[in-house]
Coordinates of C-alpha atoms in Angstrom, one line a residue:
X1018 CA -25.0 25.3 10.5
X1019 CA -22.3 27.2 9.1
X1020 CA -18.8 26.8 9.5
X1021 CA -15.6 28.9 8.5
X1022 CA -15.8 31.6 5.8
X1023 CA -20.0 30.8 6.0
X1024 CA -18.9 27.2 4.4
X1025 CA -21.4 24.3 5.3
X1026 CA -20.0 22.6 8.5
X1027 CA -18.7 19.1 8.3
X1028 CA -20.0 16.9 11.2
X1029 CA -19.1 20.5 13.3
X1030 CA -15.4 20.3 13.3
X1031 CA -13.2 22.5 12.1
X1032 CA -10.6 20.1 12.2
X1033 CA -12.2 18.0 9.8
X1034 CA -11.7 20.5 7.3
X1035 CA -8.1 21.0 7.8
X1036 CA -7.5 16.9 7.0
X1037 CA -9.6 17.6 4.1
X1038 CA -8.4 20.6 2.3
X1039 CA -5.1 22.1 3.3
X1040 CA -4.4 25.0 1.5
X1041 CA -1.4 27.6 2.2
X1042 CA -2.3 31.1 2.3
X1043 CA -0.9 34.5 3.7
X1044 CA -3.7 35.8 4.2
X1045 CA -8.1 35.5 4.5
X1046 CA -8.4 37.5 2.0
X1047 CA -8.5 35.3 -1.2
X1048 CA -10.8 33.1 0.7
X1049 CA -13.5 35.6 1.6
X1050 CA -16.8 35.5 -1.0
X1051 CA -17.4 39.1 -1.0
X1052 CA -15.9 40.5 -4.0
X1053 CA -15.4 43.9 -2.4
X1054 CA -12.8 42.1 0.2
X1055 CA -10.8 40.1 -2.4
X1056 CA -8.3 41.6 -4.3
X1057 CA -9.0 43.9 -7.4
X1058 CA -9.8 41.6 -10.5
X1059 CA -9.8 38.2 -8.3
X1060 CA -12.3 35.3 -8.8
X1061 CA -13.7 33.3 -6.2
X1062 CA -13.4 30.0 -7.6
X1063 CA -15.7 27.4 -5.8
X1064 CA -13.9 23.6 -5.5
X1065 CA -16.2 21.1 -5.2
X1066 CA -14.3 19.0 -3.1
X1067 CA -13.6 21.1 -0.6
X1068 CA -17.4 22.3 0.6
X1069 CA -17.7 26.0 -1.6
X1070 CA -15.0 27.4 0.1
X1071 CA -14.1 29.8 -2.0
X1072 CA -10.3 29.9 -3.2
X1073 CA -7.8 31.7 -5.9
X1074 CA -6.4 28.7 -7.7
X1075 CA -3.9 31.1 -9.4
X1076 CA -2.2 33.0 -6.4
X1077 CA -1.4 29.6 -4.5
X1078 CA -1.2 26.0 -4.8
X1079 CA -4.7 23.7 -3.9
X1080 CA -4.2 20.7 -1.8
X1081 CA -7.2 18.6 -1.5
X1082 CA -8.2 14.5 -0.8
X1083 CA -7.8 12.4 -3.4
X1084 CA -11.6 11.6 -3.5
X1085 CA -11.7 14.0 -6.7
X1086 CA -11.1 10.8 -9.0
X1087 CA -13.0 7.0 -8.7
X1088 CA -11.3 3.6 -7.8
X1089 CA -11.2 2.5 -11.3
X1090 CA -9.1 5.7 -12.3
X1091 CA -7.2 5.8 -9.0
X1092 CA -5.8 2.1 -9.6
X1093 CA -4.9 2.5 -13.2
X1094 CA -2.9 5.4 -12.3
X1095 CA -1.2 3.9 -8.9
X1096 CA -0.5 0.8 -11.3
X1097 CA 1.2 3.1 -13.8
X1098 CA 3.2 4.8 -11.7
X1099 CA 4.4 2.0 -9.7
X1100 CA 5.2 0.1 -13.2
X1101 CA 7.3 2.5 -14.8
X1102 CA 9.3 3.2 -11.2
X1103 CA 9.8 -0.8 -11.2
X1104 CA 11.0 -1.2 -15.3
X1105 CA 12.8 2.2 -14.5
X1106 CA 14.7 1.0 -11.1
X1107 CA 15.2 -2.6 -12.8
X1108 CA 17.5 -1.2 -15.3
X1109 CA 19.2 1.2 -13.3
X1110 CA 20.0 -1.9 -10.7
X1111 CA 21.2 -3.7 -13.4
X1112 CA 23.9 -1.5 -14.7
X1113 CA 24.8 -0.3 -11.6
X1114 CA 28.3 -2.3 -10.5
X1115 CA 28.6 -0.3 -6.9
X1116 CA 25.8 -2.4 -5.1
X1117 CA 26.2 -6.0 -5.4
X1118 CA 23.2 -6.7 -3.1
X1119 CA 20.6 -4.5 -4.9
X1120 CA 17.7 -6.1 -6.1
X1121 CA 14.0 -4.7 -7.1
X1122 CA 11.0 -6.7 -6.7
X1123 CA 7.2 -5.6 -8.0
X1124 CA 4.2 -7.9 -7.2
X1125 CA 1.0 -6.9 -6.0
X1126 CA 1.0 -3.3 -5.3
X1127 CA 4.2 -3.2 -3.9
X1128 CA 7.3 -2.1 -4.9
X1129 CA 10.9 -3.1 -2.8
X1130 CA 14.0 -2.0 -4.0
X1131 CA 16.3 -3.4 -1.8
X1132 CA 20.1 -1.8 -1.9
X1133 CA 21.8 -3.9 0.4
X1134 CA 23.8 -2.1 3.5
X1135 CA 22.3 1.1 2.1
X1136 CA 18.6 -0.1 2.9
X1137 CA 15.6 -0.9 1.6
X1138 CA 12.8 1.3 -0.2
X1139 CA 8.9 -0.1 -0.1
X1140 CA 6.7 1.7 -2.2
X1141 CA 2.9 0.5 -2.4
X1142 CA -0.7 1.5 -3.1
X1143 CA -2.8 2.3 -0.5
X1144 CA -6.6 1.8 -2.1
X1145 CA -8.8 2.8 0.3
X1146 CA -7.2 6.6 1.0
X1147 CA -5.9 6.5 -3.0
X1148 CA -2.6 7.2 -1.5
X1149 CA 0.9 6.1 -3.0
X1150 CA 2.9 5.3 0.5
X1151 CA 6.3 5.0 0.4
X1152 CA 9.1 4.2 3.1
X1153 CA 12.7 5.3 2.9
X1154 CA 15.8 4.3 4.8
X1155 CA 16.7 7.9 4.6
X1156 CA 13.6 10.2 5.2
X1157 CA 11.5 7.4 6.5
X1158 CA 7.7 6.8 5.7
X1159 CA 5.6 9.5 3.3
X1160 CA 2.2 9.1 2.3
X1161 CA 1.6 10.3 -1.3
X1162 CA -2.0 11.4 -3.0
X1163 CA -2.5 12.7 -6.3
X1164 CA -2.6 16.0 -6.9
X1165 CA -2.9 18.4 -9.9
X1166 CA -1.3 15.0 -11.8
X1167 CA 1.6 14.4 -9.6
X1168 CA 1.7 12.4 -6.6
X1169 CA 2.6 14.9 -4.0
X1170 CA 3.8 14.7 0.1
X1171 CA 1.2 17.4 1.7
X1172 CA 3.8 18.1 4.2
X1173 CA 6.2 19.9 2.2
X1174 CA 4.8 19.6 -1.4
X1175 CA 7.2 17.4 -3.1
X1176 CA 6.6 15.0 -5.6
X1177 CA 7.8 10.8 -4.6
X1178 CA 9.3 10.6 -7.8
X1179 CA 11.6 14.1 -7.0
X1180 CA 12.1 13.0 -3.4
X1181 CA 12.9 9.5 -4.8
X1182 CA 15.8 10.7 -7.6
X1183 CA 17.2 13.1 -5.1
X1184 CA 17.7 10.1 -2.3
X1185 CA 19.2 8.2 -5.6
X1186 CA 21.2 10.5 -7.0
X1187 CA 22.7 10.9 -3.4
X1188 CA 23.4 6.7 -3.0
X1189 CA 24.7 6.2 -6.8
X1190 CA 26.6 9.4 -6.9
X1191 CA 24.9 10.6 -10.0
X1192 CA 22.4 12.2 -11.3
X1193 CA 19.1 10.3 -11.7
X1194 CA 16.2 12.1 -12.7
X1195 CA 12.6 10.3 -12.2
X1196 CA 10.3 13.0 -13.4
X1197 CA 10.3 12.2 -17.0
X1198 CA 8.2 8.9 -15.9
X1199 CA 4.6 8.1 -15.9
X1200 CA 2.9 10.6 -13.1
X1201 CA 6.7 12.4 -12.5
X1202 CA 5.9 15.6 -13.4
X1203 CA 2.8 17.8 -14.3
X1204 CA 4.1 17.9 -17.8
X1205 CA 3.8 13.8 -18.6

């Protein structure tokens, strides 16, 4: 009947709820519901996402599934983001005399930017998880959800578009900053 923390059970399995809600903690004590085991002037703060368990969104970051937003919101912001990558990496191809061979291609949902002997990038929606995935000659294949306005890797909790102008900066040998696009940082 009831699971962890006295949180409703989802089909029994605890393991369910990890895939669901990952959330990095130190401790159990910011998730427990009685007030006298949280810390002195802590809230419990109920997501609705993640069954009632209880959580302190201001001592550590919330991870949960992107079912928080609807198709219709989820597609207009996948478009977005993929859009201004493509206008963005179009340009930066353009000017860019090292790599003869590069070339960026959008259609569809999916966006290739290919650099030649360097390798090729694919980044595409993924509509029925409302995931951004993204595959890298470098770090290989990442799967992206949108999180807190960002779309964020759960693994390590960084952003494609920081992971993408890191990997950039690295092949152009310059600086090339992504976050000030659509969906690049919390901020835009």
């Amino acid at each position: 009947m009831f699971g962890v923390f006295g949180a409703p059970r989802m089909y029994g399995s605890y393991a369910r709820f990890n895939r669901m809600c990952i959330k990095p903690f130190a401790s159990f004590q910011h998730l427990h519901p009685n007030p006298q085991i949280r810390e002195p002037g802590q809230k419990a703060v109920v997501h609705p996402v993640c069954y009632q368990i209880p959580c302190n969104f201001a001592s550590s970051r919330h991870f949960c599934n992107s079912a928080t937003f609807d198709d219709i919101t989820y597609e207009h912001i996948s478009d977005e983001t993929l859009e201004s990558l493509s206008e963005y990496l179009e340009e930066l191809v353009e000017t860019e005399d090292s790599l003869v061979d590069a070339d960026v291609l959008y259609s569809s949902g999916v966006l290739t930017l290919n650099l030649g002997e360097v390798g090729t990038y694919v980044i595409n929606k993924q509509s029925p998880n409302k995931q951004i995935w993204f595959s890298s000659p470098f770090s290989g294949p990442k799967r992206y959800d949108y999180i807190d306005g960002v779309w964020i890797y759960k693994h390590d909790g960084i952003s494609l578009h920081d992971c993408l102008s890191d990997e950039l900066s690295e092949v152009f040998k310059r600086k090339i900053d992504l976050s000030l696009l659509s969906y690049g940082s919390r901020e835009n």
